[in-house]
XYZ file of C-alpha atoms in Angstrom:
624
model
C -21.639 -47.696 87.795
C -22.428 -51.337 87.125
C -25.843 -50.394 85.795
C -24.360 -47.818 83.407
C -22.002 -50.392 81.963
C -24.823 -52.844 81.433
C -26.959 -50.222 79.644
C -24.087 -49.419 77.252
C -23.553 -53.097 76.438
C -27.224 -53.505 75.628
C -27.081 -50.444 73.307
C -23.994 -51.791 71.471
C -25.739 -55.120 70.911
C -28.713 -53.281 69.365
C -26.338 -51.475 66.804
C -24.510 -54.592 65.736
C -24.606 -54.778 61.788
C -25.462 -51.108 61.158
C -21.934 -50.275 60.105
C -21.799 -53.214 57.750
C -25.008 -52.130 56.101
C -23.710 -48.570 55.717
C -20.453 -49.776 54.235
C -22.268 -52.053 51.818
C -24.602 -49.329 50.630
C -21.763 -46.858 50.275
C -19.630 -49.348 48.357
C -22.479 -50.100 45.989
C -22.986 -46.408 45.395
C -19.291 -45.832 44.775
C -19.061 -48.775 42.407
C -22.104 -47.507 40.515
C -20.659 -44.029 40.270
C -17.320 -45.440 39.181
C -18.992 -47.551 36.518
C -20.877 -44.504 35.307
C -17.652 -42.502 35.202
C -15.864 -45.229 33.266
C -18.668 -45.537 30.737
C -18.931 -41.755 30.437
C -15.187 -41.561 29.912
C -15.355 -44.128 27.155
C -18.153 -42.100 25.575
C -15.981 -39.002 25.673
C -13.002 -40.876 24.265
C -14.989 -42.193 21.320
C -16.133 -38.642 20.578
C -12.524 -37.455 20.598
C -11.417 -40.378 18.460
C -14.154 -39.770 15.904
C -13.119 -36.125 15.638
C -9.490 -37.110 15.132
C -10.533 -39.703 12.555
C -12.742 -37.218 10.687
C -9.878 -34.695 10.645
C -7.258 -37.041 9.224
C -9.607 -38.606 6.665
C -10.783 -35.168 5.515
C -7.183 -34.067 4.986
C -6.396 -37.242 3.026
C -9.533 -36.856 0.904
C -8.824 -33.172 0.250
C -5.663 -34.165 -1.635
C -7.968 -35.226 -4.460
C -9.298 -31.684 -4.902
C -7.053 -30.601 -7.747
C -9.485 -28.853 -10.056
C -11.290 -31.956 -11.321
C -15.076 -32.212 -11.257
C -16.976 -34.001 -8.513
C -17.651 -36.938 -10.842
C -13.962 -37.271 -11.673
C -12.956 -37.096 -8.017
C -15.598 -39.635 -7.018
C -14.834 -42.115 -9.789
C -11.057 -41.807 -9.968
C -8.937 -42.609 -13.005
C -5.748 -44.535 -13.818
C -3.621 -41.927 -12.024
C -6.001 -41.027 -9.182
C -7.721 -43.236 -6.610
C -11.453 -42.760 -6.213
C -12.816 -40.847 -3.237
C -14.094 -44.031 -1.558
C -10.730 -45.743 -2.041
C -8.888 -42.856 -0.412
C -11.327 -42.795 2.514
C -11.044 -46.565 3.004
C -7.248 -46.445 2.896
C -7.169 -43.590 5.389
C -9.475 -45.493 7.744
C -7.267 -48.557 7.469
C -4.225 -46.526 8.496
C -6.023 -45.021 11.479
C -7.835 -47.947 13.137
C -6.235 -47.554 16.559
C -9.472 -46.236 18.017
C -11.668 -47.043 21.029
C -14.818 -48.822 19.897
C -16.048 -49.376 16.381
C -16.396 -47.034 13.411
C -20.026 -47.378 12.388
C -20.032 -44.937 9.474
C -17.547 -42.780 7.594
C -19.123 -40.602 4.915
C -17.324 -38.105 2.642
C -19.352 -35.407 0.880
C -17.947 -33.098 -1.789
C -19.317 -29.628 -1.077
C -19.276 -26.005 -2.133
C -18.162 -23.460 0.453
C -19.973 -20.293 1.408
C -19.495 -17.629 4.062
C -21.867 -17.497 7.028
C -22.982 -14.408 8.945
C -19.940 -14.613 11.204
C -17.538 -14.679 8.271
C -16.665 -18.366 8.629
C -16.285 -20.664 5.622
C -18.963 -23.366 5.817
C -20.504 -25.911 3.431
C -23.706 -25.019 1.615
C -26.636 -26.744 3.348
C -30.282 -27.357 2.455
C -33.198 -26.045 4.574
C -33.037 -29.181 6.713
C -29.422 -28.453 7.576
C -27.905 -31.283 5.554
C -24.859 -30.558 3.358
C -25.639 -30.146 -0.334
C -23.393 -32.340 -2.521
C -21.683 -30.655 -5.449
C -23.258 -31.523 -8.828
C -21.266 -34.130 -10.714
C -20.115 -31.709 -13.425
C -18.906 -28.992 -11.060
C -15.615 -28.557 -9.210
C -15.905 -28.998 -5.431
C -14.428 -26.501 -2.990
C -13.992 -28.890 -0.076
C -14.809 -32.310 1.343
C -16.936 -32.813 4.468
C -16.234 -36.070 6.314
C -18.682 -37.348 8.938
C -17.471 -40.116 11.261
C -19.792 -42.090 13.555
C -18.409 -44.491 16.165
C -19.716 -46.527 19.080
C -18.333 -48.200 22.182
C -19.828 -50.884 24.441
C -20.307 -49.713 27.987
C -18.189 -51.567 30.536
C -20.906 -51.761 33.164
C -24.154 -50.455 31.751
C -26.204 -52.344 29.215
C -25.899 -51.083 25.642
C -23.421 -48.819 23.883
C -22.545 -45.166 23.447
C -22.294 -43.392 20.076
C -20.611 -40.219 18.841
C -20.756 -38.432 15.476
C -18.176 -35.838 14.532
C -17.338 -34.061 11.264
C -14.420 -32.275 9.662
C -14.204 -29.943 6.670
C -11.048 -29.736 4.556
C -10.066 -28.123 1.294
C -6.987 -28.224 -0.887
C -4.984 -25.098 -1.564
C -3.308 -24.480 -4.887
C -0.294 -22.216 -4.734
C 2.499 -21.017 -6.961
C 5.460 -18.644 -7.127
C 5.710 -16.027 -9.863
C 7.235 -12.673 -10.639
C 6.699 -9.870 -13.124
C 9.923 -9.452 -15.003
C 12.983 -11.620 -14.566
C 16.597 -10.484 -14.524
C 17.634 -14.050 -15.301
C 15.307 -14.417 -18.294
C 16.373 -11.052 -19.740
C 20.064 -11.845 -19.284
C 19.578 -15.258 -20.864
C 18.296 -13.734 -24.102
C 19.293 -10.060 -24.070
C 22.936 -10.309 -25.059
C 25.778 -7.975 -24.157
C 23.827 -4.665 -23.845
C 21.520 -6.093 -21.185
C 24.398 -7.804 -19.393
C 26.512 -4.649 -19.307
C 23.714 -2.577 -17.772
C 22.981 -5.289 -15.183
C 26.661 -5.526 -14.260
C 26.908 -1.750 -13.843
C 23.783 -1.492 -11.685
C 24.844 -4.341 -9.376
C 28.348 -2.927 -9.035
C 27.020 0.531 -8.198
C 24.443 -0.766 -5.692
C 26.342 -3.608 -4.026
C 29.984 -2.911 -4.783
C 30.142 -6.307 -6.491
C 32.173 -6.814 -9.662
C 30.155 -9.448 -11.501
C 32.629 -9.586 -14.365
C 35.178 -10.957 -11.904
C 32.781 -13.264 -10.062
C 30.652 -14.498 -12.973
C 27.022 -15.494 -12.864
C 26.169 -17.085 -16.220
C 25.971 -20.510 -14.602
C 23.335 -19.230 -12.175
C 20.776 -17.999 -14.704
C 18.599 -21.086 -14.250
C 19.562 -21.921 -10.672
C 16.888 -21.734 -7.977
C 16.971 -22.304 -4.232
C 14.379 -23.455 -1.709
C 12.702 -20.658 0.263
C 11.929 -22.880 3.227
C 15.569 -23.872 3.608
C 16.653 -20.255 3.142
C 14.313 -19.195 5.940
C 15.649 -21.940 8.198
C 19.259 -20.967 7.504
C 18.462 -17.387 8.497
C 16.875 -18.641 11.710
C 13.339 -17.976 10.514
C 10.574 -20.533 10.889
C 8.808 -20.210 7.543
C 8.763 -18.372 4.212
C 5.977 -16.182 5.629
C 8.267 -15.037 8.421
C 11.105 -14.630 5.921
C 9.000 -12.214 3.872
C 8.279 -10.138 6.977
C 11.938 -10.052 7.976
C 13.297 -6.533 8.331
C 16.649 -5.280 7.153
C 19.134 -8.125 6.815
C 22.758 -7.870 5.763
C 23.100 -8.559 2.051
C 26.225 -10.607 2.749
C 24.297 -12.783 5.238
C 21.464 -13.302 2.766
C 23.871 -14.400 0.041
C 25.838 -16.576 2.469
C 22.623 -18.327 3.543
C 21.677 -18.798 -0.118
C 25.044 -20.404 -0.802
C 24.541 -22.767 2.141
C 21.147 -23.858 0.789
C 22.628 -24.488 -2.657
C 25.293 -26.640 -1.030
C 22.662 -28.635 0.847
C 20.914 -29.236 -2.452
C 24.134 -30.603 -3.922
C 24.895 -27.685 -6.251
C 28.499 -27.107 -5.211
C 29.478 -24.961 -8.212
C 26.588 -22.556 -7.631
C 27.420 -22.549 -3.931
C 30.971 -21.428 -4.685
C 29.820 -18.611 -6.986
C 27.297 -17.253 -4.488
C 29.819 -17.500 -1.636
C 32.170 -15.397 -3.734
C 29.382 -12.844 -4.173
C 28.748 -12.802 -0.420
C 32.397 -11.944 0.163
C 32.471 -9.373 -2.645
C 29.503 -7.185 -1.710
C 29.846 -4.131 0.498
C 29.530 -5.736 3.923
C 27.551 -2.928 5.566
C 24.652 -3.041 3.100
C 21.234 -4.226 4.253
C 18.014 -5.010 2.423
C 14.415 -5.336 3.559
C 13.459 -8.865 2.507
C 9.783 -7.919 2.450
C 10.556 -5.527 -0.398
C 11.742 -8.346 -2.644
C 9.560 -11.256 -1.494
C 5.800 -11.333 -1.022
C 4.308 -14.408 0.628
C 0.549 -14.826 0.603
C -1.605 -17.353 2.382
C -0.594 -20.953 1.884
C 2.893 -20.442 0.530
C 4.805 -23.266 2.089
C 7.609 -25.681 1.541
C 7.989 -25.764 -2.215
C 8.529 -22.075 -2.966
C 11.761 -21.397 -4.839
C 13.690 -18.311 -5.899
C 16.029 -17.793 -8.841
C 19.496 -16.815 -7.625
C 20.089 -14.111 -10.256
C 16.619 -12.677 -9.704
C 17.448 -12.540 -5.999
C 20.673 -10.666 -6.756
C 18.979 -8.145 -9.052
C 16.116 -7.542 -6.638
C 18.553 -7.016 -3.779
C 20.469 -4.457 -5.854
C 17.306 -2.489 -6.612
C 16.131 -2.922 -3.020
C 19.361 -1.508 -1.639
C 19.258 1.302 -4.185
C 15.720 2.256 -3.162
C 16.414 2.595 0.572
C 19.924 4.034 0.855
C 20.147 6.236 3.907
C 21.859 9.181 2.235
C 19.143 9.626 -0.393
C 21.575 8.968 -3.255
C 19.419 6.237 -4.717
C 20.752 6.549 -8.258
C 22.203 3.534 -10.012
C 24.835 3.815 -12.692
C 23.888 2.045 -15.922
C 27.368 2.121 -17.388
C 26.144 4.133 -20.402
C 27.627 7.599 -21.022
C 25.987 10.604 -22.678
C 29.035 11.166 -24.905
C 27.380 13.637 -27.283
C 28.707 16.845 -28.934
C 27.437 20.067 -27.360
C 26.136 18.110 -24.317
C 27.823 17.974 -20.914
C 29.408 14.582 -20.291
C 28.414 12.044 -17.635
C 26.918 8.617 -17.100
C 23.230 7.776 -17.347
C 21.837 6.970 -13.909
C 18.452 5.573 -12.935
C 16.707 6.356 -9.665
C 15.509 3.226 -7.887
C 12.065 3.828 -6.380
C 10.985 0.297 -5.570
C 12.535 -3.144 -5.940
C 10.942 -5.925 -8.006
C 9.159 -8.537 -5.954
C 8.516 -12.264 -6.247
C 5.215 -13.558 -4.894
C 4.432 -17.003 -3.522
C 0.982 -17.922 -2.287
C -2.397 -19.427 -2.907
C -4.690 -18.554 -5.770
C -6.240 -15.198 -4.954
C -3.707 -14.228 -2.295
C -0.343 -13.994 -4.073
C 0.480 -10.505 -5.380
C 3.759 -9.408 -7.007
C 4.918 -6.121 -8.429
C 7.619 -4.979 -10.813
C 10.293 -2.484 -9.907
C 9.748 1.231 -10.235
C 12.580 3.289 -11.651
C 12.911 6.764 -13.050
C 15.373 8.691 -15.170
C 15.545 12.462 -14.834
C 18.484 14.536 -16.012
C 19.030 18.179 -16.871
C 22.028 18.244 -19.189
C 24.028 21.290 -20.123
C 23.636 21.941 -23.856
C 25.807 24.489 -25.677
C 23.579 26.079 -28.294
C 25.031 27.181 -31.663
C 25.529 30.877 -32.294
C 23.309 31.007 -35.348
C 20.894 28.965 -37.412
C 21.972 29.259 -41.042
C 19.242 29.589 -43.660
C 21.406 29.704 -46.769
C 20.715 32.648 -49.062
C 18.036 33.934 -46.692
C 20.601 34.724 -44.012
C 20.598 33.419 -40.461
C 18.866 33.687 -37.084
C 20.534 34.083 -33.709
C 20.101 31.189 -31.279
C 19.918 31.577 -27.485
C 18.163 30.327 -24.389
C 14.586 31.635 -24.000
C 15.291 33.954 -21.068
C 18.547 35.571 -22.206
C 19.238 36.447 -25.858
C 22.964 36.564 -25.134
C 23.328 33.138 -23.497
C 24.087 29.904 -25.299
C 23.958 27.724 -22.153
C 20.852 25.677 -22.809
C 19.373 22.827 -20.774
C 18.329 19.525 -22.296
C 15.842 17.767 -20.035
C 15.494 13.988 -20.320
C 12.973 12.123 -18.173
C 11.332 8.719 -18.076
C 9.256 7.016 -15.416
C 8.731 3.264 -15.426
C 6.013 3.080 -12.783
C 5.744 -0.672 -13.043
C 2.919 -3.164 -12.798
C 1.321 -5.508 -10.305
C -0.074 -8.997 -10.735
C -2.440 -11.218 -8.734
C -2.475 -15.008 -9.046
C -5.997 -16.026 -10.108
C -5.587 -19.575 -11.381
C -3.213 -22.518 -11.408
C -3.295 -25.801 -13.275
C -1.274 -28.807 -12.179
C -0.943 -30.716 -15.422
C 1.636 -33.124 -16.668
C 3.787 -30.457 -18.292
C 3.167 -31.900 -21.752
C 1.654 -30.507 -24.927
C -1.547 -32.439 -24.300
C -1.600 -31.765 -20.567
C 0.097 -28.411 -19.882
C 0.569 -26.889 -16.447
C 0.723 -23.239 -15.554
C -0.762 -20.197 -13.895
C -2.995 -17.243 -14.704
C -2.214 -13.755 -13.408
C -4.257 -10.569 -13.669
C -1.701 -7.874 -14.512
C -2.466 -4.198 -13.943
C -0.054 -1.638 -15.351
C 0.789 1.847 -14.145
C 1.475 5.042 -16.049
C 4.585 5.161 -18.256
C 5.944 8.548 -19.263
C 8.881 9.713 -21.355
C 9.963 13.264 -22.113
C 12.759 15.091 -23.925
C 12.852 18.862 -24.150
C 15.439 21.474 -25.182
C 13.954 24.998 -25.216
C 15.658 27.707 -27.278
C 14.966 31.025 -28.962
C 15.394 32.229 -32.553
C 15.812 35.945 -33.219
C 16.706 37.982 -36.252
C 15.605 39.432 -39.557
C 15.878 37.681 -42.896
C 15.224 38.838 -46.434
C 12.436 36.647 -47.775
C 12.069 38.424 -51.094
C 11.365 35.810 -53.704
C 11.158 33.012 -51.136
C 8.177 30.955 -50.113
C 8.358 31.786 -46.406
C 5.732 34.504 -46.830
C 3.016 32.904 -48.987
C 1.641 34.965 -51.883
C -1.870 35.112 -50.466
C -0.565 36.520 -47.190
C 1.624 39.033 -49.067
C -1.329 40.238 -51.144
C -3.475 40.647 -48.030
C -0.732 42.695 -46.398
C -0.303 44.876 -49.482
C -4.021 45.534 -49.545
C -4.197 46.390 -45.859
C -0.976 48.410 -45.730
C -1.073 50.240 -49.071
C -4.705 50.000 -50.124
C -3.777 48.582 -53.493
C -1.450 46.074 -55.046
C 1.934 47.738 -55.359
C 5.223 46.717 -56.856
C 7.197 44.999 -54.098
C 10.901 45.667 -53.963
C 11.812 43.898 -50.728
C 10.229 41.704 -48.035
C 11.888 41.285 -44.642
C 10.607 39.104 -41.816
C 11.734 39.679 -38.238
C 11.461 36.681 -35.947
C 11.387 36.319 -32.170
C 10.390 32.672 -31.891
C 10.216 30.411 -28.870
C 11.032 26.863 -29.924
C 12.144 23.531 -28.544
C 13.182 20.103 -29.617
C 10.649 17.974 -27.877
C 9.003 14.613 -27.518
C 6.636 13.476 -24.812
C 4.750 10.232 -24.604
C 2.452 8.774 -22.001
C 1.003 5.291 -21.776
C -1.867 5.270 -19.286
C -2.200 2.547 -16.711
C -4.573 -0.302 -17.379
C -6.648 -2.720 -15.312
C -6.645 -6.306 -16.528
C -9.913 -7.710 -17.826
C -8.486 -11.176 -18.487
C -5.556 -13.107 -17.028
C -2.196 -13.549 -18.683
C -1.624 -17.303 -18.831
C 1.817 -18.826 -18.409
C 1.622 -22.378 -19.753
C 4.299 -25.079 -19.749
C 4.752 -25.972 -22.544
C 5.377 -23.831 -24.573
C 7.140 -21.967 -21.740
C 9.710 -23.727 -19.557
C 10.080 -21.617 -16.352
C 13.097 -19.804 -17.791
C 11.371 -17.552 -20.352
C 8.637 -14.969 -19.926
C 5.093 -14.530 -21.201
C 4.177 -10.929 -22.035
C 0.789 -9.631 -20.981
C 0.543 -7.547 -24.155
C 2.382 -7.192 -27.437
C 4.298 -4.119 -26.330
C 7.992 -3.462 -26.795
C 10.528 -2.467 -24.135
C 10.219 1.153 -23.051
C 12.292 3.593 -25.122
C 12.391 7.302 -25.834
C 10.904 8.109 -29.244
C 12.551 10.476 -31.712
C 12.243 14.162 -30.910
C 10.831 16.774 -33.238
C 11.025 20.556 -33.387
C 8.100 22.518 -32.004
C 7.615 26.246 -32.629
C 5.427 27.945 -30.028
C 3.185 30.331 -31.969
C 1.522 31.712 -28.843
C 4.834 32.809 -27.335
C 6.380 34.069 -30.581
C 6.184 37.356 -32.444
C 6.743 37.910 -36.166
C 6.677 41.144 -38.114
C 6.857 41.715 -41.864
C 8.342 44.828 -43.475
C 7.283 45.324 -47.084
C 9.112 47.825 -49.269
C 7.489 49.136 -52.459
C 8.206 51.910 -54.945
C 6.046 54.187 -52.839
C 7.597 53.381 -49.446
C 7.901 50.726 -46.746
C 5.449 49.652 -44.093
C 5.464 46.993 -41.309
C 2.793 44.682 -39.905
C 2.724 41.804 -37.450
C 1.626 38.382 -38.591
C 1.014 35.094 -36.885
C 3.673 32.424 -37.030
C 1.038 30.070 -38.379
C 0.595 32.248 -41.479
C 4.135 31.558 -42.645
C 5.627 28.689 -44.566
C 8.183 27.552 -41.987
C 9.559 24.586 -43.945
C 12.931 26.262 -44.692
C 13.429 27.042 -40.999
C 12.294 23.606 -39.815
C 14.536 21.911 -42.373
C 17.480 23.940 -41.173
C 16.712 23.039 -37.554
C 16.470 19.351 -38.435
C 20.000 19.328 -39.802
C 21.435 21.576 -37.095
C 23.362 20.419 -34.025
C 20.304 21.272 -31.953
C 18.419 18.332 -33.404
C 21.285 15.995 -34.185
C 22.784 16.243 -30.693
C 19.360 15.757 -29.116
C 18.886 12.652 -31.246
C 22.286 11.389 -30.114
C 21.296 11.872 -26.466
C 18.075 9.947 -27.034
C 20.005 7.104 -28.646
C 22.376 6.959 -25.682
C 19.516 6.999 -23.176
C 17.854 4.142 -24.997
C 21.048 2.114 -24.680
C 20.314 2.139 -20.953
C 16.527 2.429 -20.881
C 15.739 -0.487 -23.209
C 17.940 -2.991 -21.302
C 16.546 -1.792 -17.956
C 13.006 -2.141 -19.285
C 13.834 -5.694 -20.380
C 15.473 -6.550 -17.045
C 12.452 -5.310 -15.120
C 9.907 -6.828 -17.480
C 8.173 -3.503 -18.113
C 6.724 -2.962 -21.577
C 4.906 -0.106 -23.270
C 1.655 -2.041 -23.101
C 2.093 -4.583 -20.332
C 4.590 -6.613 -18.351
C 6.499 -9.891 -18.546
C 5.220 -12.812 -16.452
C 7.459 -15.627 -15.214
C 6.238 -18.692 -13.344
C 9.190 -19.632 -11.149
C 8.326 -23.302 -10.556
C 5.393 -25.625 -11.284
C 2.276 -24.810 -9.254
C 1.431 -27.103 -6.349
C -2.134 -28.380 -6.223
C -3.970 -30.394 -3.615
C -2.191 -29.100 -0.514
C -4.784 -30.001 2.145
C -5.817 -28.062 5.229
C -8.766 -28.080 7.625
C -11.337 -25.319 7.243
C -12.765 -23.656 10.336
């Protein structure tokens, strides 16, 4: 036992110091690894900081991209800092970084699309970004930031280079057609039709509430979205059916926040006055493209009119007709009010150049009116012809068909200029406006039957009479009597069609001369109206026979309607109630159709463009 203890003591003495050496080596290794980790961490932090710096500087620099050339952006002017000044100021505001900023380089570039569909700067074969020529407008700015940090333990320093690409969006709000602009200039006829349509659609008596003070009142879309519990205008535009009363109540709240207490009171009164169960799809009246953000605004009266058409277009019972307040009120025509069918509501668009698209409303008028035809068409000394409907010679119950389709137009924002709003430096937008087919039609078919004595009249021309004598009698005989028997299909009719068109150049809305309350027409067309109707005799569906009596007898032959001189008959039709009552109907329809066309901004050869507010240029965002 004693020997075993002695052997163990000798072994312990031999291992004295081994643990210390192990601990020392391990500590050195741990310290080295820790130092490496610290230095590596600082390297990673400087990379992160350089990326953050490049991002914020790129966004600041992108604010200069407002349509000026690269030379103008680089050099600056009395109202704009130069590119280098903006970069230096941005760096000064963001110096709370690890290490030192060795280089901060902005490059104005043109964007292209790579094979993956990403937007990237144009580069040369070596991979370096290609600067935009001095006389061209840059798409974006590429900022490259290089930073370094001294290592805490190792000798030397670590570097990191990061880049960021930013561009500046230009966006605007516009609409095709403006209820407010039309009401501001259209007078009583336009106002009466608007009042009637809103009352029929929303149950709101505008004459009691009043709205004249709202014609130039706008509200902020961002605040409206927030009041409705929606995060952004984009989400507002995708909102489904919302109660009309809630939409108006939220609008009133926004107006109050903006300090417009009188407008707030009027809109609150509207919110209480509308039929409370009505809902409207906000997406039908508001289109928000990419980049539409905080400064979008909406005219209050345009909102009201769009809501009325929107409600009218989607009513659940299919009765989507809106009363215009104009009556037929014509002799021989069944009474009633002129109603328009709402197909689609007008839409305001807010968004970036190239993405914002708005459309006008689509409405149609189609009515089959009872028309009491006269018993006879008097032809003076020639006699008269019986009048009836085409299918029944005994019936006087005709049908006057009146139809019009205002299929609307659409517009895409293609340019925007953020000027000073002066004669020497105007601001405005450009919109490519495509129009759809416009059609109008009036038709009253009827039938003329009977026999008249045309002896001595010009209805049967002499040349035709001589030809008949030759063919019927073989020689020229002494005529004692000429009778013409008619069975003629006729109608008072007018039909017009304006084909759709695709824009080849933008319609420019410039301020001045415009002022965001009046419209710019895309073409020199007039509001849509029914033209005057004329009388049409259908030769293909008519039959005419001529009985010629001579000293030697009487014979009959058929002739074509086109061989006759029909002026006496046409003149009689022109002065008859058939034509005069049709003309009266057309005049009454136009009392509704022309104001509606003005309210919707639809013209015979184009559409009305309204820029709602000044465009916003230089709104920066990172690309990629």
